[in-house]
Amino acid sequence: MRRLARALAPLRAQAYELGALVAASWRRSLELRVVVSTLALSSAVVLVLGLVLQSEIAERLLQSKTAGALAQAEAGRVVLEAELSGVDPDREGAQESIDAALQRLTNSDSASPASATTGEFRAALTTGAGNGPEVSSGPVNQVTAEQRITVAEGGLSRQYTTVEGVPTLVIGQPVSTAGRELQFYLLFPLEGERQTLSLIQSTLVVGCLVLLVLLAAIASLVTRQVVRPIRGAADVAERFAGGHLDERMAVRGEDEVARLAESYNEMAGSLAAQIAQLEEFGALQRRFTSDVSHELRTPLTTVRMAADVLYASRDELLPALQRSSELLVTELDRFEELLGDLLEISRLDAGVAELGAERIDVSAVVHRAVEAVRGIAADAGTELVLDLPDGETVEADSRRVERIVRNLVANAIDHGEGRPVEVTMAGDAAALAVLVRDHGVGLRPGEADLVFNRFWRAEESRARRSGGTGLGLSISIEDARLHGGWLQAWGEPGRGSAFRLTLPRQVGGHISASPLPLGPPDRPGTDGSDRRDGRPGSSVPTPPWGMAARRDRDDPRGDDPRAGDAGRGDDLPPAADPWNVRPDDPPPVQPAERAITDPGGDR
């Protein structure tokens, strides 16, 4: 059995591939579905019609044959009674008289009008075995016992039987003589009728096949007239979505398809104009941001030099002026940081940011990032708890990874209310994750969708210890996207928040799950399981909808080939949307093209 299973394995694989190919063709081809459906319905109609016609024709043939046979039997009975009216079957010489009468009956009926209708037949006479010795003439042995009993009782009998493989109609009735009655039988072979039915069946089968082929051709032609414009519209729409904004549909005639083409062309023209306007506006905005950032560097350098001179000689100034010089230097530091962030954002928006990837020790990079904000943590009285295993390496840009972690830790200190901030790292064969967890104010419902927006703050009146620019998380998610990784957020009021960075081991690698859970594991579900998705009692909506990442201008789907349609957001069809899951199933993890929250579980 095992050898047989191994021998049949290739056949099963080929059958599976063939089935998958047929299923794919069925899903993708409207013309195929219409033609197959037409053939299926037509086959059912033709089959029913053929069966009805065959049944009616066979019934009419048998009715005609039976009527002729009855007429022939009645004429034969009359002839035999006239011939045998003076013959007693029990006397000597009766056999010769019966044979002669039967012979004359056959010869005389061969030229009668009834025989022309009924065709060839054979006759038989017998006295039966009831009241004396049996005298018979003709093929009496081909008559069934049941029919002979019926005729012996004086009745007219009709029976269909098979004689030597030929279907035969047997008509039996009694014939009066000078003595006891004789049993008279006529046997009508139905071979001609069977051949006629076979010919009719062959004709119906051939006609049905030809009709089905013609119906398939007609259905294909008619469907193609409708499908071809739709297919052309789909091709034009795909090219238009691919960035070819000058693509238009050909307008032919004045029917519904022509109206569809005109409407599509008007819509495409309007969209192209709006896209061109938005691109021009975006280019002007990016150019303005870049130009302003560059132009501000020169006066900022001058002001920085003057501020440094004042700050260096602050001991010689009045107390009020000393405080002013300190504030001036502090705000200049923040202004320089804001300019740097604006330049980085402009490079990311323009699509010219470069990823200097190399093999790095992530633990060392995270340590440097934490040390950079340790002074802020000390001022806030926040303890930094690190769980960073050594030897975890990835292929990444150390500067960008350090900036991401530094922004996340500084953000956790600002919102941690002085409680400990935990920085945890873990990895598996495909990915490495860094989780920054605080136990502060957390995130209100809907805020998880906004944390990566530029210049957005959870509480406008809240004083920030790090003096951030409002662009840190926006730059961080763009840096994560450049690596092909994820940057995800979770939060609940009063329970803190968590941000998780997940990076592939190699640039261009695929991530299907994160090594670290995002939400806290200490909330039991109704079934006793852990709840990390934040659905009941959490501020994070499920499924979460976050900020869509910037898309490359030359590719409307983004420049990450692994993301697929993930960057389309609300434009995703239900079948392709990775968040389209059943209520009982945990949603899958989204890639970093969107600022999202982790759905929980161990993913």
mmCIF file of N, CA and C in Angstrom, residues 290-331:
data_model
loop_
_atom_site.group_PDB
_atom_site.id
_atom_site.type_symbol
_atom_site.label_atom_id
_atom_site.label_comp_id
_atom_site.label_asym_id
_atom_site.label_seq_id
_atom_site.Cartn_x
_atom_site.Cartn_y
_atom_site.Cartn_z
ATOM 1 N N SER A 290 12.205 72.166 2.236
ATOM 2 C CA SER A 290 13.649 71.989 2.112
ATOM 3 C C SER A 290 14.364 73.331 1.982
ATOM 4 N N ASP A 291 13.801 74.225 1.160
ATOM 5 C CA ASP A 291 14.454 75.525 0.964
ATOM 6 C C ASP A 291 14.463 76.339 2.251
ATOM 7 N N VAL A 292 13.315 76.324 2.960
ATOM 8 C CA VAL A 292 13.260 77.085 4.210
ATOM 9 C C VAL A 292 14.240 76.512 5.226
ATOM 10 N N SER A 293 14.295 75.187 5.284
ATOM 11 C CA SER A 293 15.215 74.569 6.241
ATOM 12 C C SER A 293 16.657 74.932 5.932
ATOM 13 N N HIS A 294 17.009 74.902 4.645
ATOM 14 C CA HIS A 294 18.368 75.265 4.290
ATOM 15 C C HIS A 294 18.633 76.743 4.512
ATOM 16 N N GLU A 295 17.671 77.590 4.157
ATOM 17 C CA GLU A 295 17.883 79.035 4.299
ATOM 18 C C GLU A 295 17.969 79.449 5.752
ATOM 19 N N LEU A 296 17.299 78.720 6.628
ATOM 20 C CA LEU A 296 17.345 79.089 8.043
ATOM 21 C C LEU A 296 18.654 78.710 8.705
ATOM 22 N N ARG A 297 19.427 77.860 8.063
ATOM 23 C CA ARG A 297 20.671 77.428 8.705
ATOM 24 C C ARG A 297 21.666 78.581 8.842
ATOM 25 N N THR A 298 21.723 79.443 7.855
ATOM 26 C CA THR A 298 22.698 80.552 7.925
ATOM 27 C C THR A 298 22.370 81.517 9.054
ATOM 28 N N PRO A 299 21.129 82.070 9.115
ATOM 29 C CA PRO A 299 20.860 82.942 10.273
ATOM 30 C C PRO A 299 20.898 82.186 11.599
ATOM 31 N N LEU A 300 20.534 80.909 11.575
ATOM 32 C CA LEU A 300 20.588 80.146 12.812
ATOM 33 C C LEU A 300 22.021 79.993 13.289
ATOM 34 N N THR A 301 22.942 79.807 12.372
ATOM 35 C CA THR A 301 24.355 79.711 12.764
ATOM 36 C C THR A 301 24.822 81.014 13.396
ATOM 37 N N THR A 302 24.386 82.144 12.804
ATOM 38 C CA THR A 302 24.771 83.445 13.364
ATOM 39 C C THR A 302 24.184 83.631 14.756
ATOM 40 N N VAL A 303 22.898 83.310 14.876
ATOM 41 C CA VAL A 303 22.251 83.451 16.185
ATOM 42 C C VAL A 303 22.892 82.497 17.188
ATOM 43 N N ARG A 304 23.270 81.297 16.742
ATOM 44 C CA ARG A 304 23.919 80.323 17.623
ATOM 45 C C ARG A 304 25.246 80.870 18.140
ATOM 46 N N MET A 305 26.008 81.482 17.256
ATOM 47 C CA MET A 305 27.300 82.051 17.693
ATOM 48 C C MET A 305 27.069 83.145 18.731
ATOM 49 N N ALA A 306 26.088 84.035 18.466
ATOM 50 C CA ALA A 306 25.811 85.105 19.428
ATOM 51 C C ALA A 306 25.313 84.528 20.746
ATOM 52 N N ALA A 307 24.447 83.495 20.674
ATOM 53 C CA ALA A 307 23.927 82.899 21.898
ATOM 54 C C ALA A 307 25.030 82.214 22.689
ATOM 55 N N ASP A 308 25.962 81.566 21.985
ATOM 56 C CA ASP A 308 27.071 80.921 22.692
ATOM 57 C C ASP A 308 27.931 81.940 23.422
ATOM 58 N N VAL A 309 28.146 83.126 22.776
ATOM 59 C CA VAL A 309 28.925 84.182 23.433
ATOM 60 C C VAL A 309 28.215 84.654 24.688
ATOM 61 N N LEU A 310 26.887 84.885 24.580
ATOM 62 C CA LEU A 310 26.133 85.323 25.749
ATOM 63 C C LEU A 310 26.146 84.255 26.840
ATOM 64 N N TYR A 311 25.987 82.994 26.432
ATOM 65 C CA TYR A 311 25.940 81.915 27.415
ATOM 66 C C TYR A 311 27.295 81.753 28.104
ATOM 67 N N ALA A 312 28.371 81.943 27.345
ATOM 68 C CA ALA A 312 29.707 81.806 27.938
ATOM 69 C C ALA A 312 29.984 82.884 28.966
ATOM 70 N N SER A 313 29.390 84.056 28.759
ATOM 71 C CA SER A 313 29.629 85.168 29.701
ATOM 72 C C SER A 313 28.412 85.433 30.581
ATOM 73 N N ARG A 314 27.611 84.400 30.818
ATOM 74 C CA ARG A 314 26.396 84.606 31.593
ATOM 75 C C ARG A 314 26.674 84.956 33.046
ATOM 76 N N ASP A 315 27.844 84.563 33.550
ATOM 77 C CA ASP A 315 28.153 84.894 34.939
ATOM 78 C C ASP A 315 28.304 86.380 35.140
ATOM 79 N N GLU A 316 28.615 87.109 34.066
ATOM 80 C CA GLU A 316 28.803 88.552 34.161
ATOM 81 C C GLU A 316 27.496 89.308 33.969
ATOM 82 N N LEU A 317 26.406 88.605 33.665
ATOM 83 C CA LEU A 317 25.131 89.257 33.400
ATOM 84 C C LEU A 317 24.283 89.276 34.658
ATOM 85 N N LEU A 318 23.226 90.086 34.581
ATOM 86 C CA LEU A 318 22.259 90.120 35.664
ATOM 87 C C LEU A 318 21.525 88.772 35.741
ATOM 88 N N PRO A 319 20.978 88.431 36.909
ATOM 89 C CA PRO A 319 20.287 87.135 37.034
ATOM 90 C C PRO A 319 19.193 86.933 36.004
ATOM 91 N N ALA A 320 18.406 87.962 35.719
ATOM 92 C CA ALA A 320 17.342 87.813 34.722
ATOM 93 C C ALA A 320 17.922 87.548 33.345
ATOM 94 N N LEU A 321 19.018 88.210 32.998
ATOM 95 C CA LEU A 321 19.645 87.989 31.692
ATOM 96 C C LEU A 321 20.320 86.626 31.627
ATOM 97 N N GLN A 322 20.813 86.147 32.753
ATOM 98 C CA GLN A 322 21.384 84.796 32.765
ATOM 99 C C GLN A 322 20.329 83.755 32.384
ATOM 100 N N ARG A 323 19.138 83.892 32.988
ATOM 101 C CA ARG A 323 18.067 82.953 32.659
ATOM 102 C C ARG A 323 17.647 83.076 31.197
ATOM 103 N N SER A 324 17.654 84.283 30.687
ATOM 104 C CA SER A 324 17.291 84.491 29.281
ATOM 105 C C SER A 324 18.297 83.835 28.350
ATOM 106 N N SER A 325 19.601 83.937 28.698
ATOM 107 C CA SER A 325 20.616 83.306 27.845
ATOM 108 C C SER A 325 20.483 81.789 27.863
ATOM 109 N N GLU A 326 20.152 81.230 29.038
ATOM 110 C CA GLU A 326 19.963 79.783 29.114
ATOM 111 C C GLU A 326 18.756 79.332 28.280
ATOM 112 N N LEU A 327 17.654 80.084 28.393
ATOM 113 C CA LEU A 327 16.480 79.749 27.584
ATOM 114 C C LEU A 327 16.774 79.883 26.098
ATOM 115 N N LEU A 328 17.562 80.897 25.732
ATOM 116 C CA LEU A 328 17.897 81.099 24.334
ATOM 117 C C LEU A 328 18.685 79.911 23.782
ATOM 118 N N VAL A 329 19.654 79.445 24.527
ATOM 119 C CA VAL A 329 20.448 78.304 24.073
ATOM 120 C C VAL A 329 19.584 77.039 23.987
ATOM 121 N N THR A 330 18.723 76.849 24.987
ATOM 122 C CA THR A 330 17.860 75.660 24.974
ATOM 123 C C THR A 330 16.936 75.651 23.763
ATOM 124 N N GLU A 331 16.316 76.801 23.493
ATOM 125 C CA GLU A 331 15.396 76.859 22.365
ATOM 126 C C GLU A 331 16.139 76.780 21.031
#
